[in-house]
Short mmCIF file of C-alpha atoms in Angstrom, two decimals:
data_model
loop_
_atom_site.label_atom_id
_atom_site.label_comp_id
_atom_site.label_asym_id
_atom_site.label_seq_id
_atom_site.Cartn_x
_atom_site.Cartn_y
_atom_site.Cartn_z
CA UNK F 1 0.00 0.00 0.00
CA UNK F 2 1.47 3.72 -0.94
CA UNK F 3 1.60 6.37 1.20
CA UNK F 4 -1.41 7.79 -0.54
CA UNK F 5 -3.74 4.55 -0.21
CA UNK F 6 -2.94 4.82 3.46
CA UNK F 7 -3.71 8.73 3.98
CA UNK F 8 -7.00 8.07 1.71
CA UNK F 9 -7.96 4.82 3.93
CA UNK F 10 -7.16 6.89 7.00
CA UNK F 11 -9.65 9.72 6.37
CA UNK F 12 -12.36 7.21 4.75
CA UNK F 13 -12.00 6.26 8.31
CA UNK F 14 -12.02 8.81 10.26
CA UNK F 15 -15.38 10.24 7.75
CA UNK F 16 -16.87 7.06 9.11
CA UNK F 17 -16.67 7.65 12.30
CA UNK F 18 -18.16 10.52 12.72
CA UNK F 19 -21.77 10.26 13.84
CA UNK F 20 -24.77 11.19 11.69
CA UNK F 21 -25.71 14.30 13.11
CA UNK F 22 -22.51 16.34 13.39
CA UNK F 23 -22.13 18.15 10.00
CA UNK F 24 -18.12 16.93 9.20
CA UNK F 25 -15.51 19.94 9.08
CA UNK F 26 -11.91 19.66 7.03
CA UNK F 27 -9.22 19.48 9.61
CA UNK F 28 -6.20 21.83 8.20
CA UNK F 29 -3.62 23.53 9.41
CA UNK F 30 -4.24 26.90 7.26
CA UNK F 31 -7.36 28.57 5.75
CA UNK F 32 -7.81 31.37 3.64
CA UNK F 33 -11.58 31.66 4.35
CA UNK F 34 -13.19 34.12 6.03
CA UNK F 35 -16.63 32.60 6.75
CA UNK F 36 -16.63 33.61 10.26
CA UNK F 37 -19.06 31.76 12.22
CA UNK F 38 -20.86 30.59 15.32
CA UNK F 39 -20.01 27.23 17.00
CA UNK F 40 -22.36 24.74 15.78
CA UNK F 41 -22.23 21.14 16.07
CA UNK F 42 -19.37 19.60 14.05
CA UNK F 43 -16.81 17.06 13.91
CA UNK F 44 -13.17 17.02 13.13
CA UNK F 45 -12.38 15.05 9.64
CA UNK F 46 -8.78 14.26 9.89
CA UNK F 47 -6.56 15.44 6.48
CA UNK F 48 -3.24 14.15 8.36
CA UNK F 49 -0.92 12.95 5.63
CA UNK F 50 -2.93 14.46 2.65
CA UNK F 51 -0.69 17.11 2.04
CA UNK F 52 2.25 16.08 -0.16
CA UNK F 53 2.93 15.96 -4.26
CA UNK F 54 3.31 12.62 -4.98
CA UNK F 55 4.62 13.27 -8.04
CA UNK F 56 6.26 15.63 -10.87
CA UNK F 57 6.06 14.18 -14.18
CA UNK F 58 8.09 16.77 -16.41
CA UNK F 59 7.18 14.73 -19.69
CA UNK F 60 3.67 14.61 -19.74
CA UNK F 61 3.65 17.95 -17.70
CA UNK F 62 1.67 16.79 -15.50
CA UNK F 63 1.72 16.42 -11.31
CA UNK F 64 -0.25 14.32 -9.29
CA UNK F 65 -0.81 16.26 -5.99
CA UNK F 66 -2.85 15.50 -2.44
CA UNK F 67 -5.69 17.44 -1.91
CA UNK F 68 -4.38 19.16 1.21
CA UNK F 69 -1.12 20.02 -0.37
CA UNK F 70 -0.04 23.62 -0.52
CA UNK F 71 0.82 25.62 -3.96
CA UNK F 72 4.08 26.62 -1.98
CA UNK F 73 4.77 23.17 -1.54
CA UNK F 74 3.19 22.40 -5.33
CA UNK F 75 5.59 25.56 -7.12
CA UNK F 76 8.87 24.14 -4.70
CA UNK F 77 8.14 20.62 -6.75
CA UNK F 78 7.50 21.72 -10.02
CA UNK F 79 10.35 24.89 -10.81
CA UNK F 80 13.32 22.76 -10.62
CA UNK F 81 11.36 21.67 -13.64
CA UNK F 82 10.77 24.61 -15.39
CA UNK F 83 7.12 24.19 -14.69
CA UNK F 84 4.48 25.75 -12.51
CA UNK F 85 0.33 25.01 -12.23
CA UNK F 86 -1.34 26.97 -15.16
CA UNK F 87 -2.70 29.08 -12.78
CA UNK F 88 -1.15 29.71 -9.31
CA UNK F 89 -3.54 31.69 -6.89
CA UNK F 90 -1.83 34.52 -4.92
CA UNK F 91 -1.11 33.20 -1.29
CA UNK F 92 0.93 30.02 -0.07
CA UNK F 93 -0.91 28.46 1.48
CA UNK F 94 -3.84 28.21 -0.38
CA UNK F 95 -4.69 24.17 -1.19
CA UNK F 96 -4.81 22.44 -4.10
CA UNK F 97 -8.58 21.28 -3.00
CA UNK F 98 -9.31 24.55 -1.70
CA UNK F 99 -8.49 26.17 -4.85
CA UNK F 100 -9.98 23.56 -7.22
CA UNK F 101 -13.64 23.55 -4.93
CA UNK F 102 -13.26 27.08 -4.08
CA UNK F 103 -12.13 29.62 -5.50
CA UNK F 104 -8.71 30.46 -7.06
CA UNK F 105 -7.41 33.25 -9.58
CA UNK F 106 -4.17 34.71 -10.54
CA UNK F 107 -2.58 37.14 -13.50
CA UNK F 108 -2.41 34.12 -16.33
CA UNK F 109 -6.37 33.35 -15.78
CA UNK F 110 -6.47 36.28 -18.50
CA UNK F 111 -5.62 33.26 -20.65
CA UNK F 112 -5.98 29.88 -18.45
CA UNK F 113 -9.04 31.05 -16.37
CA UNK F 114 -9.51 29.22 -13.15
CA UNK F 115 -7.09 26.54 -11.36
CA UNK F 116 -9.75 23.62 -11.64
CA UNK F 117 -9.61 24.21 -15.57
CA UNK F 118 -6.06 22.80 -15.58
CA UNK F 119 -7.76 19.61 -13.45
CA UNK F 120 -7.67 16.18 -15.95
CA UNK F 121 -8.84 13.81 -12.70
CA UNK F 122 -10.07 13.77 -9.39
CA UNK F 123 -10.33 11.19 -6.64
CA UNK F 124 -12.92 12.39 -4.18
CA UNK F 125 -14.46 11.34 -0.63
CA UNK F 126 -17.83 11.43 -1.62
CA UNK F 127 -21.06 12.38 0.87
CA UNK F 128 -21.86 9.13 0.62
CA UNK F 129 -18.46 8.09 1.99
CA UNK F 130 -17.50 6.27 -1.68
CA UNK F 131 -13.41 7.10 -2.81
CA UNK F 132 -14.39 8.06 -7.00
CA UNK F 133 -12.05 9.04 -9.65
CA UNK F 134 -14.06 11.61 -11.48
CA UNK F 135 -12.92 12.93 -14.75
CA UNK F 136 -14.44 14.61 -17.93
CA UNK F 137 -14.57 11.93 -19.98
CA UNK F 138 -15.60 8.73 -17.66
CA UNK F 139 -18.86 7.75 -15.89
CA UNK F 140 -18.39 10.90 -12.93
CA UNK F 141 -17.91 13.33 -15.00
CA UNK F 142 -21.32 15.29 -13.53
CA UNK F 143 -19.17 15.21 -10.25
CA UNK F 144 -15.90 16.45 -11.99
CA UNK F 145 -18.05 19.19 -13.37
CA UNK F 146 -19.88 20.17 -10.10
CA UNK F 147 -16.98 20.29 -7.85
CA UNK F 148 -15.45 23.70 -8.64
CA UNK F 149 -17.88 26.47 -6.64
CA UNK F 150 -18.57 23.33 -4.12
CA UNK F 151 -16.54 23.85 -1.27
CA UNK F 152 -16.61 20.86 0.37
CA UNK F 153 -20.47 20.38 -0.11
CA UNK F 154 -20.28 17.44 -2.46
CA UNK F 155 -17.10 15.54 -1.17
CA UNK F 156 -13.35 16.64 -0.56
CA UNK F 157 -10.32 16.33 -3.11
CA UNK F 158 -8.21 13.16 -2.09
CA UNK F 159 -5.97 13.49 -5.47
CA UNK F 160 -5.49 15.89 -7.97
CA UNK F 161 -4.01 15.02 -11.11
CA UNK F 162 -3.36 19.10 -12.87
CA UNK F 163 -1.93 20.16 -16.20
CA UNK F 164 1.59 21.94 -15.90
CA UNK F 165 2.86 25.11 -18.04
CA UNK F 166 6.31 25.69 -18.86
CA UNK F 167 8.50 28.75 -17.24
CA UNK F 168 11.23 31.03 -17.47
CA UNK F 169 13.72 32.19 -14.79
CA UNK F 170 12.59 35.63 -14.61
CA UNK F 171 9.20 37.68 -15.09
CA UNK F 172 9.60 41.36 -16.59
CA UNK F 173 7.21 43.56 -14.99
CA UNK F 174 5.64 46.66 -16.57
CA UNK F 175 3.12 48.89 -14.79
CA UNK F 176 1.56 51.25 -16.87
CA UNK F 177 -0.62 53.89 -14.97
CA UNK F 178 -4.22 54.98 -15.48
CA UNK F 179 -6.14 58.34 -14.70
CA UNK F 180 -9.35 57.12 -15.97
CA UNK F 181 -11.13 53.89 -15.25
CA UNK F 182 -12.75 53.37 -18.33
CA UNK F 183 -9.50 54.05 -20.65
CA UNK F 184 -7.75 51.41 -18.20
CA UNK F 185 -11.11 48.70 -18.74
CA UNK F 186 -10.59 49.27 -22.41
CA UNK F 187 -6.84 48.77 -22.08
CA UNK F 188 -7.33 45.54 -20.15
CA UNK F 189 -9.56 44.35 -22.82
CA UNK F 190 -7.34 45.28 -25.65
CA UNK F 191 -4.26 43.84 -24.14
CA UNK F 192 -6.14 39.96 -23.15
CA UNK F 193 -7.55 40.20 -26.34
CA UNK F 194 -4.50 40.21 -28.12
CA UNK F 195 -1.93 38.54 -25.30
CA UNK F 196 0.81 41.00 -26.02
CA UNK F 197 1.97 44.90 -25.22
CA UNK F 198 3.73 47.52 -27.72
CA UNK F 199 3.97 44.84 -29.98
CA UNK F 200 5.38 42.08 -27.64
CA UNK F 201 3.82 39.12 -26.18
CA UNK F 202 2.72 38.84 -22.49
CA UNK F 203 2.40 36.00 -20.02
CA UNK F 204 0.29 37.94 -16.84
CA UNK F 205 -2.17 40.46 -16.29
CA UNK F 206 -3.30 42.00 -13.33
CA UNK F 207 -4.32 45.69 -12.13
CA UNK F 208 -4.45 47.67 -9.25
CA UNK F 209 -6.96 50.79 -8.09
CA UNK F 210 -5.67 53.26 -5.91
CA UNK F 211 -7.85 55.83 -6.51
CA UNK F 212 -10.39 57.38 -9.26
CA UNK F 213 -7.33 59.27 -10.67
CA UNK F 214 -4.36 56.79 -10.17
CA UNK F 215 -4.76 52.64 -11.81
CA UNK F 216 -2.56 50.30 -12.91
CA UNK F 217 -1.92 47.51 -15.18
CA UNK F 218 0.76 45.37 -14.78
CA UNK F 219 1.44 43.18 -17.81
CA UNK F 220 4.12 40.25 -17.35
CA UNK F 221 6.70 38.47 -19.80
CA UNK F 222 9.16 35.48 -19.12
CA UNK F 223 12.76 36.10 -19.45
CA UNK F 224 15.79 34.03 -20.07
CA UNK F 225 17.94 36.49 -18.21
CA UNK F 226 17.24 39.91 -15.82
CA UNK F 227 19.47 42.75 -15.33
CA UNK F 228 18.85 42.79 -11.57
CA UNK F 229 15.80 40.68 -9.37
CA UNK F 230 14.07 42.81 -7.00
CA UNK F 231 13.36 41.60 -3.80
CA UNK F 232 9.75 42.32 -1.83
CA UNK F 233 10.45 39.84 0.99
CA UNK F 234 12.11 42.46 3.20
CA UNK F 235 12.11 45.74 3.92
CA UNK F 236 10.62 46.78 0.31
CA UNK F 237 6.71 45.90 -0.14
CA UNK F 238 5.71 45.00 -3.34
CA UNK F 239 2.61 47.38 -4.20
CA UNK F 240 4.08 50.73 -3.20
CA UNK F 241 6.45 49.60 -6.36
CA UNK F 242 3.71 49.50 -8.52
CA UNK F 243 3.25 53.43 -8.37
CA UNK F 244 6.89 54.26 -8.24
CA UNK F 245 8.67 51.61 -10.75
CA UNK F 246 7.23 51.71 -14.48
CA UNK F 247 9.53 48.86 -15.07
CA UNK F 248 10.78 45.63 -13.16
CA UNK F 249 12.07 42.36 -12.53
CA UNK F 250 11.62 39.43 -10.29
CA UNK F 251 12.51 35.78 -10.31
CA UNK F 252 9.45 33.61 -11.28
CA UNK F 253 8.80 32.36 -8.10
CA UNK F 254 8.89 35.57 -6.55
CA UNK F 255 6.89 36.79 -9.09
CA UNK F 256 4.21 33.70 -7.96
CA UNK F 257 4.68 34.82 -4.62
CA UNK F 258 4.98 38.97 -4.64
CA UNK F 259 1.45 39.21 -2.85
CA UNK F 260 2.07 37.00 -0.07
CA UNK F 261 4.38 38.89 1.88
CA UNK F 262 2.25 41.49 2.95
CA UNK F 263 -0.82 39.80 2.05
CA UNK F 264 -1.24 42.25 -1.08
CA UNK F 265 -1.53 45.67 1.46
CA UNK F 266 -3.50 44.03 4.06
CA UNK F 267 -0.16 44.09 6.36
CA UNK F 268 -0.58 47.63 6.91
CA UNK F 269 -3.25 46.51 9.62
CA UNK F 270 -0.91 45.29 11.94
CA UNK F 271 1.70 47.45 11.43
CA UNK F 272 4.40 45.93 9.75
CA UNK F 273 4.66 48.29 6.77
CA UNK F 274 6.51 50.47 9.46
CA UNK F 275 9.74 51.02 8.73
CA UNK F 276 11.18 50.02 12.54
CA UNK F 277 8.55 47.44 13.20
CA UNK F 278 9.12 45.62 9.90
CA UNK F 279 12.94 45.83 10.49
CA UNK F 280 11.83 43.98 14.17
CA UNK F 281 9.51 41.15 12.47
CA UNK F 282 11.34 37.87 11.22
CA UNK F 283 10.80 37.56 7.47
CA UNK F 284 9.43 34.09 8.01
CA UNK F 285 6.45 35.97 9.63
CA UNK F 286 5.91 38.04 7.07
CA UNK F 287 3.57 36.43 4.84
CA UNK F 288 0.05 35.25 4.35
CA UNK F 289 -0.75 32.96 7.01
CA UNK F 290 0.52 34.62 9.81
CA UNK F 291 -1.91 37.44 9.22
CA UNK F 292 -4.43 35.05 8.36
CA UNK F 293 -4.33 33.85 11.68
CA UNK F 294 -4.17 36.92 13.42
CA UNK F 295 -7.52 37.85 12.00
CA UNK F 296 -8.88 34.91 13.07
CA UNK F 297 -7.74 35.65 16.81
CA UNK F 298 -9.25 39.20 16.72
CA UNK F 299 -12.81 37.66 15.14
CA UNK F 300 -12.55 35.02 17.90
CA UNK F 301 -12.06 37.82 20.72
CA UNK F 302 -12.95 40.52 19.64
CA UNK F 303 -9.94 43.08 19.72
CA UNK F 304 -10.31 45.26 17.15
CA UNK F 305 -13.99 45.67 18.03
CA UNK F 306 -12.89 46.24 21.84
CA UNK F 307 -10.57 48.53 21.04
CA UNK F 308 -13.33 50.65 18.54
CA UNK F 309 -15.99 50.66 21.78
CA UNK F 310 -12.97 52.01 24.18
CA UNK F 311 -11.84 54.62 21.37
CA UNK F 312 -15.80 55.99 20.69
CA UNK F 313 -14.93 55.07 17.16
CA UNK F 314 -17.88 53.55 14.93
CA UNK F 315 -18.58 49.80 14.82
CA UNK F 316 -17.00 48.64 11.39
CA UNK F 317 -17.67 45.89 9.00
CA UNK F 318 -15.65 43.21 7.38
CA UNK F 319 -15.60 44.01 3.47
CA UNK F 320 -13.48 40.95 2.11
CA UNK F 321 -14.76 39.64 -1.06
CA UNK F 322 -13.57 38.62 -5.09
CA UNK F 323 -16.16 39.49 -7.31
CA UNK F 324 -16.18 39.01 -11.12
CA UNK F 325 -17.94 42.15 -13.43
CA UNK F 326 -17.16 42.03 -17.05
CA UNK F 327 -14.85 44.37 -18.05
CA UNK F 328 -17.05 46.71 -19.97
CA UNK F 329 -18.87 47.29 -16.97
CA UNK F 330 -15.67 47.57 -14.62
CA UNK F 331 -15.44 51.59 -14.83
CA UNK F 332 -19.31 51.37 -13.41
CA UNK F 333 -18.71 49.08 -10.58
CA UNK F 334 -15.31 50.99 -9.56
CA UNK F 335 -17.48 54.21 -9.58
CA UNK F 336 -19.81 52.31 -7.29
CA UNK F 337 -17.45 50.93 -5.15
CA UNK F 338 -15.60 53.93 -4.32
CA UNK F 339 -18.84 56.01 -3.26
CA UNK F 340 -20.42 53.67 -1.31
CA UNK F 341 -17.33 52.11 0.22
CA UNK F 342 -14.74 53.80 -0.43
CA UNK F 343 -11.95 51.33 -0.19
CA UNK F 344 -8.49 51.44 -1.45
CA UNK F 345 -6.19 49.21 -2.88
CA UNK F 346 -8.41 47.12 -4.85
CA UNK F 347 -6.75 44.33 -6.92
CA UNK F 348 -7.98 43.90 -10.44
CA UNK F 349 -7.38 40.75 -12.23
CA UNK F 350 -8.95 39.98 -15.60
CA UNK F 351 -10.10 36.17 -16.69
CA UNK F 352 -11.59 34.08 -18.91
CA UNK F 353 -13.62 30.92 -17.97
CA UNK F 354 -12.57 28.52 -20.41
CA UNK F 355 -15.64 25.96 -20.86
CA UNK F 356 -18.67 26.27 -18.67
CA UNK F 357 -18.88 25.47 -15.60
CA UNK F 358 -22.55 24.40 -13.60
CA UNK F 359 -22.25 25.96 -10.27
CA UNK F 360 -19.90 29.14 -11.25
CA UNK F 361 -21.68 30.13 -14.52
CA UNK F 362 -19.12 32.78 -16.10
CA UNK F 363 -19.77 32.86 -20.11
CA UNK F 364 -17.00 30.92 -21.86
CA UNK F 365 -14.42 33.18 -23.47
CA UNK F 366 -15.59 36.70 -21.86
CA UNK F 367 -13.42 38.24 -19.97
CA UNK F 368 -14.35 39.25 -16.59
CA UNK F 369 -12.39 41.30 -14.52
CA UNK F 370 -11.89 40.12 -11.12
CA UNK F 371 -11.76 43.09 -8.10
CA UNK F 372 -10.53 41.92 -4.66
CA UNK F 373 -11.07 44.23 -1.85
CA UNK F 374 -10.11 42.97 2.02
CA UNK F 375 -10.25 45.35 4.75
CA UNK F 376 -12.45 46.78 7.39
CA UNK F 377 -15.42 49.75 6.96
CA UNK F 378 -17.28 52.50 9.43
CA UNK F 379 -20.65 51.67 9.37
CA UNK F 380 -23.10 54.79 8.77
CA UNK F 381 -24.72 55.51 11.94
CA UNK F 382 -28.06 53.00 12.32
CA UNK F 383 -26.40 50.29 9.75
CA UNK F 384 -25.89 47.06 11.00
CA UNK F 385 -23.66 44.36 9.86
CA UNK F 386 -23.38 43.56 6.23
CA UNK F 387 -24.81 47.00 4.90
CA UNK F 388 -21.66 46.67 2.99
CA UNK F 389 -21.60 43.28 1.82
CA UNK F 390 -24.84 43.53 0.76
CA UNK F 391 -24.47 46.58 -1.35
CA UNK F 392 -22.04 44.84 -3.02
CA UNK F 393 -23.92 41.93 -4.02
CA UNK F 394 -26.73 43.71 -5.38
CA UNK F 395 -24.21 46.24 -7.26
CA UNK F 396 -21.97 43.24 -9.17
CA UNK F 397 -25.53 41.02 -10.15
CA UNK F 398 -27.01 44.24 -11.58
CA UNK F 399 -23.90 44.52 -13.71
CA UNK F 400 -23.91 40.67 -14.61
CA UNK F 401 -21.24 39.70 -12.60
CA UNK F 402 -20.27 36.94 -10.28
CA UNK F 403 -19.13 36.57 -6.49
CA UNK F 404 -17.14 33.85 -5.07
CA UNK F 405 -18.19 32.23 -1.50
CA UNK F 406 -15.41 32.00 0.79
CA UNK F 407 -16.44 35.08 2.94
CA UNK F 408 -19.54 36.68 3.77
CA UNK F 409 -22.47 35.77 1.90
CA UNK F 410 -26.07 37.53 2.17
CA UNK F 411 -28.94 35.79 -0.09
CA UNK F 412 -32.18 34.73 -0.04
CA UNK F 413 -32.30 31.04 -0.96
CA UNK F 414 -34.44 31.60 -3.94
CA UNK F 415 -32.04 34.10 -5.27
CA UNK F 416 -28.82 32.00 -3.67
CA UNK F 417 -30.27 29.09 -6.18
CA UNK F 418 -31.34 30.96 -9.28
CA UNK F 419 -27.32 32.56 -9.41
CA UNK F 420 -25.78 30.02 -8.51
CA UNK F 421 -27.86 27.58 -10.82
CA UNK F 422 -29.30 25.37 -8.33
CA UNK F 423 -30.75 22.84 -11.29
CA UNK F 424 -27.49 21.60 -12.00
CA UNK F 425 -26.61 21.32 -8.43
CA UNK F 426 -29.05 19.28 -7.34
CA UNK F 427 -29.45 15.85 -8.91
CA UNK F 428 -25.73 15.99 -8.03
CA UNK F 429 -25.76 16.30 -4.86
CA UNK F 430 -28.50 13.92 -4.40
CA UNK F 431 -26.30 11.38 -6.68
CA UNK F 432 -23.48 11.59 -4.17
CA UNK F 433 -24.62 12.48 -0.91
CA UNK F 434 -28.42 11.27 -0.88
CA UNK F 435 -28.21 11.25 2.83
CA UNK F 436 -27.07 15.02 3.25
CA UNK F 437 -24.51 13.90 5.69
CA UNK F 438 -22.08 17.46 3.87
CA UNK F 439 -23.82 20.53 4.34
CA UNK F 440 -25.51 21.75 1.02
CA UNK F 441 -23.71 24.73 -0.86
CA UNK F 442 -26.34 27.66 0.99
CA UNK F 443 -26.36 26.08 4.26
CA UNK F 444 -22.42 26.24 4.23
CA UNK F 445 -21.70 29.30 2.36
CA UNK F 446 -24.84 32.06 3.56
CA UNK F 447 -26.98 30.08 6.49
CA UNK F 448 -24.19 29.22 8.91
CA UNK F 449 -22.40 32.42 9.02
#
């Protein structure tokens, strides 16, 4: 027996034994959602041992990867290749499983979409408690279509076999700035549309918003060779670059990891953009997680919200969500966003869904731009919690666009279904989890918040 078959028998077991009314909740050492909740009754389903690559395969370029394994761990396997995932989202510690049943997006889904479109097989713990290989081609392929958008509703990613794009050394960076949103939407459009820049072809896309006046696209080629590398792990933070640097150059898997350091600019919250302070912090705390978990220690007690009470400052709300809008009506929804929120950074990152897709209906081949805004918001006086959030929804489904689910979620169930196409949803989740022992897709993404 391999050291997979053993860490898939182990949590077939430990599913098992779990009793029939405690809802079953992933074990894992990191998260990146931000579903905060109340304690409800739930038991521990143990992921020990489902977190390695089990293997690089640089002909087919191909890797065959656990479902709890990192894409730190995934990109450390596959560059001493030359290779990296087609689509590598922005933080380390973001799963393979989480990313292919949740949500995942980076500067090459321009051109590659999302990570589970780069998926050729899955082996999944079913509802039912059944170990399937699901693929596009064999007799589970309603499964292998369902799972993206599922998050963890109809099973949980055991294996994950996933397509592999060749790489360069470097990435050459150019950040060309915007004082209009529109001419920037139109840019962003012009420049997928053709996959190059002056004339030259391009391998990412991304954007950032700092203001009505003051955006940015950043448009990415490989290199053979760089005339320096510079280096955002340290003192130096990545996005104040962007405004200062028209042109750059980082290694490719700094490149992969340039937003993970100070979790894009969400560092600034604790304090570690400082000057002194950062000089204090290790650099093996600065990254992701370690914020990650922070935030989870202030939702869990209560700090920050302490702290607003003792200061007579307003109660604020959590505003940390990806939304998709299509990029002809990305101006409108930045106009939007910056009245009624007023928010700044906000990431931009334009995709492409490259078939369709049941549960996470983007149109095929139109490109979508992808705004990510994480932070925290005064309420106006007599608001209560998720006047924001809310807003939001209703602004990006009035401009035909699309939210993800791993934060705060605020629909109806009629209107939860009818977006997120309930139909196709259904007989699935009846097919392999007839006994609703897994939460279904509202009850874990809007109801138990």
């Amino acid at each position: 027996m391999t050291a997979h078959q053993k860490a898939v028998e182990q949590i077939r077991e430990s599913y098992a034994a779990i009793p029939d009314d405690a809802a079953p909740r992933l074990s894992k050492a990191t998260t990146n959602l931000f579903r905060f909740r109340e304690p409800t009754k739930t038991a521990s389903l143990s992921a020990r041992d489902l977190d390695q690559v089990i293997q690089v395969d640089p002909e087919t370029m191909t890797a065959e990867v656990q479902g709890m394994t990192t894409y730190e761990h995934l990109v450390d396997a596959t560059l001493p290749y030359g290779l990296m995932p087609y689509v590598v989202p922005q933080l380390k510690t973001i799963t393979l499983g989480g990313a292919v049943t949740g949500l995942g997006i980076e500067s090459s889904s321009f051109r590659d979409g999302l990570p589970h479109e780069s998926v050729e097989e899955l082996e999944i713990l079913t509802g039912d408690g059944q170990i399937l290989v699901a693929r596009a081609d064999n007799e589970h392929a309603d499964l292998f279509n369902t799972f993206p958008n599922s998050y963890g509703t109809l099973g949980y990613a055991l294996r994950i076999r996933i397509k592999l794009a060749p790489v360069k050394p470097f990435v050459r960076l150019t950040h060309i700035r915007f004082t209009d949103a529109d001419k920037c939407m139109l840019a962003l459009a012009e420049i997928c549309e053709s996959r190059t820049h002056e004339g030259e072809p391009i391998d990412f896309v991304d954007g950032t918003y700092f203001g009505p006046g003051e955006l940015y696209v950043t448009v990415g080629t490989f290199s053979d060779k760089a005339p320096y590398a510079s280096d955002y792990t340290g003192m130096r933070i990545y996005y104040q670059s962007i405004q200062t640097r028209p042109r750059d150059w980082l290694t490719i898997r700094d490149y992969l990891w340039r937003w993970d350091t100070d979790w894009f600019w969400c560092s600034r919250a604790f304090g570690v953009q400082q000057p002194l302070v950062r000089s204090l912090v290790p650099r093996r705390w600065l990254r992701s997680d370690v914020y990650r978990k922070l935030v989870g220690f202030d939702q869990k007690h209560g700090v920050t919200a302490r702290l607003d009470r003792w200061r007579n400052r307003p109660v604020q709300e959590s505003v940390i969500q990806d939304v998709e809008v299509p990029v002809e009506r990305g101006a409108e929804f930045l106009e939007i966003f910056q009245s009624e929120v007023g928010m700044t950074p906000v990431w931009m990152c334009p995709l492409k869904a490259t078939r369709d897709w049941p549960i996470y209906p983007l149109e095929p081949g139109k490109l979508y731009i992808n705004f990510g805004f994480w932070g925290m918001v005064p309420l106006p006086r007599g608001q209560q919690d998720g006047y924001y959030n809310r807003l939001i929804e209703h602004a990006v489904h009035r401009l035909g666009g699309h939210k993800s689910l791993y934060s705060s979620s605020y629909y109806e169930r009629e209107e939860f279904w009818r977006l997120y196409n309930g139909d196709s949803y259904w007989p699935v989740k009846h097919a392999y989890d007839p006994g609703g022992r897994l939460l279904d897709l509202y009850d874990k993404c809007v109801r138990a918040r």
